[in-house]
Short mmCIF file of C-alpha atoms and ligand atoms in Angstrom, two decimals:
data_model
loop_
_atom_site.label_atom_id
_atom_site.label_comp_id
_atom_site.label_asym_id
_atom_site.label_seq_id
_atom_site.Cartn_x
_atom_site.Cartn_y
_atom_site.Cartn_z
CA MET A 1 -229.21 129.71 -61.29
CA LYS A 2 -227.81 128.06 -64.44
CA ASN A 3 -230.57 125.64 -65.36
CA PRO A 4 -233.56 127.40 -66.99
CA THR A 5 -235.84 124.38 -66.24
CA ILE A 6 -235.21 124.77 -62.49
CA VAL A 7 -235.89 128.49 -62.70
CA LEU A 8 -239.20 127.81 -64.50
CA LEU A 9 -240.17 125.16 -61.93
CA LEU A 10 -239.46 127.57 -59.08
CA ILE A 11 -241.64 130.22 -60.72
CA ILE A 12 -244.50 127.72 -61.17
CA CYS A 13 -244.15 126.52 -57.55
CA GLY A 14 -244.23 130.13 -56.38
CA MET A 15 -247.43 130.76 -58.36
CA LEU A 16 -249.09 127.60 -56.98
CA PHE A 17 -248.11 128.53 -53.42
CA SER A 18 -249.40 132.09 -53.64
CA SER A 19 -252.75 130.95 -55.07
CA ALA A 20 -253.05 128.44 -52.18
CA ALA A 21 -252.25 131.21 -49.69
CA ALA A 22 -255.21 133.25 -50.91
CA GLY A 23 -257.42 130.23 -50.17
CA PRO A 24 -261.16 129.82 -50.63
CA THR A 25 -261.96 130.78 -47.03
CA GLY A 26 -259.88 133.95 -46.86
CA THR A 27 -256.49 134.55 -45.36
CA TRP A 28 -256.92 133.06 -41.89
CA SER A 29 -256.64 129.40 -42.89
CA ASN A 30 -254.41 127.83 -45.49
CA THR A 31 -253.72 124.15 -46.15
CA VAL A 32 -250.68 122.77 -47.95
CA ARG A 33 -250.23 119.07 -48.70
CA ARG A 34 -246.77 117.49 -48.96
CA GLY A 35 -246.83 113.77 -49.66
CA ARG A 36 -248.96 112.11 -46.97
CA LYS A 37 -248.72 115.12 -44.64
CA GLN A 38 -251.05 118.06 -44.66
CA THR A 39 -250.32 121.26 -42.77
CA THR A 40 -253.02 123.80 -42.08
CA THR A 41 -251.91 127.25 -40.96
CA LEU A 42 -254.48 129.05 -38.84
CA HIS A 43 -253.93 132.74 -38.18
CA PHE A 44 -256.15 134.88 -36.00
CA TYR A 45 -256.47 137.48 -33.27
CA VAL A 46 -257.73 136.48 -29.83
CA HIS A 47 -259.59 139.06 -27.73
CA ASP A 48 -258.74 138.83 -24.06
CA VAL A 49 -261.37 140.95 -22.29
CA ARG A 50 -260.52 140.83 -18.58
CA GLY A 51 -262.88 143.52 -17.30
CA GLY A 52 -266.09 145.41 -18.01
CA PRO A 53 -269.55 144.14 -19.06
CA ASN A 54 -268.24 141.97 -21.90
CA ALA A 55 -265.49 140.18 -19.99
CA THR A 56 -264.60 136.73 -21.36
CA LEU A 57 -261.86 135.88 -18.84
CA PHE A 58 -262.32 135.38 -15.10
CA ALA A 59 -260.04 134.54 -12.20
CA VAL A 60 -261.12 131.30 -10.55
CA ALA A 61 -258.45 130.48 -7.97
CA SER A 62 -255.22 131.61 -6.42
CA ALA A 63 -252.61 130.40 -3.93
CA PRO A 64 -251.72 131.85 -0.53
CA ILE A 65 -248.66 133.51 -2.09
CA THR A 66 -250.34 134.88 -5.26
CA ALA A 67 -251.12 138.38 -3.98
CA ASN A 68 -247.51 138.97 -2.90
CA SER A 69 -245.87 137.09 -5.77
CA PRO A 70 -244.15 139.20 -8.48
CA THR A 71 -245.14 136.51 -11.00
CA ARG A 72 -248.70 136.06 -9.62
CA PHE A 73 -247.76 132.46 -8.90
CA GLY A 74 -250.78 130.21 -8.43
CA GLN A 75 -253.32 132.42 -10.24
CA ILE A 76 -255.74 130.37 -12.35
CA ASN A 77 -257.98 131.99 -14.96
CA VAL A 78 -260.69 130.49 -17.16
CA PHE A 79 -261.70 132.09 -20.45
CA ASP A 80 -263.91 131.80 -23.52
CA ASP A 81 -262.27 134.37 -25.80
CA LEU A 82 -263.43 135.48 -29.23
CA ALA A 83 -261.03 134.94 -32.16
CA THR A 84 -261.38 136.97 -35.36
CA ALA A 85 -259.47 136.97 -38.64
CA GLN A 86 -258.69 140.69 -38.27
CA PRO A 87 -257.44 142.54 -35.17
CA ASP A 88 -260.75 144.48 -34.89
CA ILE A 89 -263.01 142.88 -32.26
CA ASN A 90 -266.03 143.67 -34.46
CA SER A 91 -264.71 141.64 -37.42
CA PRO A 92 -266.31 138.22 -38.05
CA GLU A 93 -265.78 135.41 -35.52
CA VAL A 94 -263.67 132.48 -36.71
CA ALA A 95 -263.13 130.58 -33.42
CA ARG A 96 -263.74 130.48 -29.68
CA VAL A 97 -260.61 130.07 -27.59
CA GLN A 98 -261.52 128.22 -24.40
CA GLY A 99 -259.40 127.02 -21.53
CA THR A 100 -257.36 127.87 -18.49
CA THR A 101 -254.10 129.58 -17.72
CA THR A 102 -252.09 128.96 -14.55
CA SER A 103 -249.30 131.28 -13.42
CA ALA A 104 -246.79 128.52 -12.83
CA ASP A 105 -243.34 130.11 -12.68
CA LEU A 106 -241.86 131.40 -9.42
CA ARG A 107 -239.12 133.46 -11.10
CA VAL A 108 -240.55 135.06 -14.27
CA ARG A 109 -244.05 135.79 -15.62
CA ALA A 110 -244.90 132.52 -17.39
CA ILE A 111 -248.20 130.71 -17.59
CA ALA A 112 -249.02 127.07 -18.22
CA MET A 113 -251.73 127.02 -20.90
CA ASN A 114 -254.41 124.46 -21.62
CA VAL A 115 -256.52 125.78 -24.50
CA ASN A 116 -258.96 124.49 -27.10
CA PHE A 117 -259.29 126.48 -30.32
CA PHE A 118 -262.83 125.62 -31.40
CA ILE A 119 -263.25 126.72 -35.03
CA THR A 120 -266.66 128.28 -35.73
CA ALA A 121 -266.39 129.39 -39.39
CA GLY A 122 -265.09 128.29 -42.76
CA GLU A 123 -264.18 124.80 -43.94
CA PHE A 124 -263.03 123.67 -40.46
CA ASN A 125 -266.18 124.82 -38.62
CA GLY A 126 -266.76 122.37 -35.75
CA SER A 127 -263.19 121.05 -35.57
CA ALA A 128 -260.92 121.86 -32.65
CA VAL A 129 -257.18 122.14 -32.01
CA SER A 130 -255.85 121.59 -28.48
CA VAL A 131 -252.80 123.63 -27.46
CA ILE A 132 -250.72 123.32 -24.33
CA GLY A 133 -247.41 124.70 -23.17
CA ARG A 134 -245.39 127.30 -21.33
CA ASN A 135 -246.11 130.89 -22.29
CA ALA A 136 -243.56 133.42 -21.02
CA VAL A 137 -245.88 136.37 -21.54
CA THR A 138 -243.24 139.13 -21.45
CA GLU A 139 -241.30 137.64 -24.38
CA ASP A 140 -242.07 138.97 -27.87
CA GLU A 141 -242.75 135.58 -29.42
CA ARG A 142 -243.83 132.46 -27.57
CA GLU A 143 -244.11 128.88 -28.82
CA LEU A 144 -246.70 126.37 -27.65
CA SER A 145 -247.42 122.74 -28.58
CA VAL A 146 -250.34 121.39 -30.55
CA ALA A 147 -251.30 118.38 -28.43
CA GLY A 148 -254.01 117.09 -30.76
CA GLY A 149 -257.27 117.90 -32.45
CA THR A 150 -260.71 116.68 -33.42
CA LYS A 151 -262.58 116.02 -36.69
CA ALA A 152 -260.52 117.63 -39.51
CA PHE A 153 -257.60 117.85 -37.07
CA ARG A 154 -257.80 114.34 -35.60
CA ASN A 155 -254.33 113.05 -34.53
CA ALA A 156 -252.87 116.50 -35.20
CA ARG A 157 -249.35 117.52 -34.25
CA GLY A 158 -247.75 120.91 -34.58
CA TYR A 159 -247.00 124.13 -32.82
CA ALA A 160 -248.36 127.60 -32.24
CA ILE A 161 -246.59 130.96 -32.27
CA THR A 162 -248.20 133.71 -30.25
CA LYS A 163 -247.48 137.43 -29.86
CA SER A 164 -249.12 140.28 -28.03
CA TYR A 165 -250.74 142.56 -30.61
CA SER A 166 -252.11 145.29 -28.35
CA ASN A 167 -252.82 145.87 -24.67
CA ASP A 168 -255.01 148.47 -22.99
CA PRO A 169 -254.43 148.32 -19.22
CA ALA A 170 -257.16 150.92 -18.59
CA THR A 171 -259.89 148.59 -19.86
CA ASN A 172 -258.04 145.30 -19.23
CA TYR A 173 -258.31 144.40 -22.88
CA SER A 174 -255.56 142.70 -24.93
CA VAL A 175 -255.41 141.37 -28.46
CA ILE A 176 -253.16 138.36 -28.95
CA GLU A 177 -252.04 137.13 -32.35
CA TYR A 178 -251.84 133.37 -32.95
CA THR A 179 -250.40 131.40 -35.85
CA ILE A 180 -251.01 127.67 -35.44
CA TYR A 181 -249.35 125.08 -37.68
CA VAL A 182 -251.47 121.93 -37.56
CA THR A 183 -250.10 118.82 -39.27
CA THR A 184 -252.22 115.74 -39.95
CA ARG A 185 -251.70 112.63 -42.08
CA VAL A 186 -253.87 112.11 -45.12
C1 NAG B 201 -258.39 145.81 -14.41
O1 NAG B 201 -257.67 144.82 -13.68
C2 NAG B 201 -257.18 145.29 -12.44
C3 NAG B 201 -256.31 144.19 -11.86
O2 NAG B 201 -256.95 142.95 -11.90
C4 NAG B 201 -258.36 145.68 -11.55
O3 NAG B 201 -257.88 146.18 -10.33
C5 NAG B 201 -259.21 146.75 -12.27
O4 NAG B 201 -260.37 147.04 -11.52
C6 NAG B 201 -259.61 146.28 -13.65
N1 NAG B 201 -260.28 147.34 -14.39
C7 NAG B 201 -261.38 147.12 -15.13
C8 NAG B 201 -261.94 148.31 -15.85
O5 NAG B 201 -261.91 146.03 -15.22
C1 NAG B 202 -270.26 145.10 -25.05
O1 NAG B 202 -270.86 144.40 -26.15
C2 NAG B 202 -271.95 145.08 -26.74
C3 NAG B 202 -272.57 144.15 -27.77
O2 NAG B 202 -271.58 143.69 -28.68
C4 NAG B 202 -271.45 146.41 -27.33
O3 NAG B 202 -272.53 147.12 -27.88
C5 NAG B 202 -270.80 147.24 -26.22
O4 NAG B 202 -270.22 148.41 -26.79
C6 NAG B 202 -269.72 146.45 -25.51
N1 NAG B 202 -269.22 147.19 -24.35
C7 NAG B 202 -267.93 147.41 -24.12
C8 NAG B 202 -267.59 148.18 -22.89
O5 NAG B 202 -267.04 146.97 -24.85
C1 NAG B 203 -270.85 126.30 -38.11
O1 NAG B 203 -271.47 125.08 -37.80
C2 NAG B 203 -272.61 125.25 -36.93
C3 NAG B 203 -273.08 123.87 -36.51
O2 NAG B 203 -273.24 123.04 -37.62
C4 NAG B 203 -273.66 126.07 -37.68
O3 NAG B 203 -274.79 126.27 -36.85
C5 NAG B 203 -273.07 127.41 -38.06
O4 NAG B 203 -274.00 128.16 -38.84
C6 NAG B 203 -271.78 127.23 -38.84
N1 NAG B 203 -271.15 128.53 -38.98
C7 NAG B 203 -270.69 129.01 -40.14
C8 NAG B 203 -270.12 130.38 -40.12
O5 NAG B 203 -270.69 128.35 -41.17
#
């Protein structure tokens, strides 16, 4: 780096970016504006409780082959999962994650997702992001599409990265990490 002005600019940009990352609403949402585009990064942990008294996910339908299918083909679940900023299920709620999953791959475990992330805290309380896509659940990192949004996220585009954070087969409880990049025009 020969030019000291460029070095100084990079340092200032770095300082601006890190102060934006801290954000007024905590670490789970962060908005960066570039020209006429604004990208909000949402990061949270989704609690998939599939059994017990506090279950938030239920099986609603299956196909004649589901029971004998290694990929549970045809299984449809509906859920209203809690999302929190921290992995602990007792940490404050930031969103409800509501929708359906359909086991829709005959060869590997992959689900077709249709999910609304309804934000319930912070500056985006009341806005929603709709996410769809193919989720190959055995892969470490999966990518889904942001299909749109409402209110603060009207006409949104973007993508979501999801990873399994923890899984307890004994209680049928999993924690799933989501990072959603939501781009709107300003
Ligand atoms: C966990 O899920 C399996 C498979 O669906 C079921 O057989 C079992 O009873 C569930 N256990 C609990 C504690 O819900
Ligand atoms: C169910 O939720 C209640 C209220 O939050 C909590 O006290 C209880 O420990 C939960 N039960 C299980 C099995 O997670
Ligand atoms: C979110 O908005 C709803 C509806 O306006 C309100 O009842 C609720 O208190 C708000 N939640 C937070 C955490 O601000």
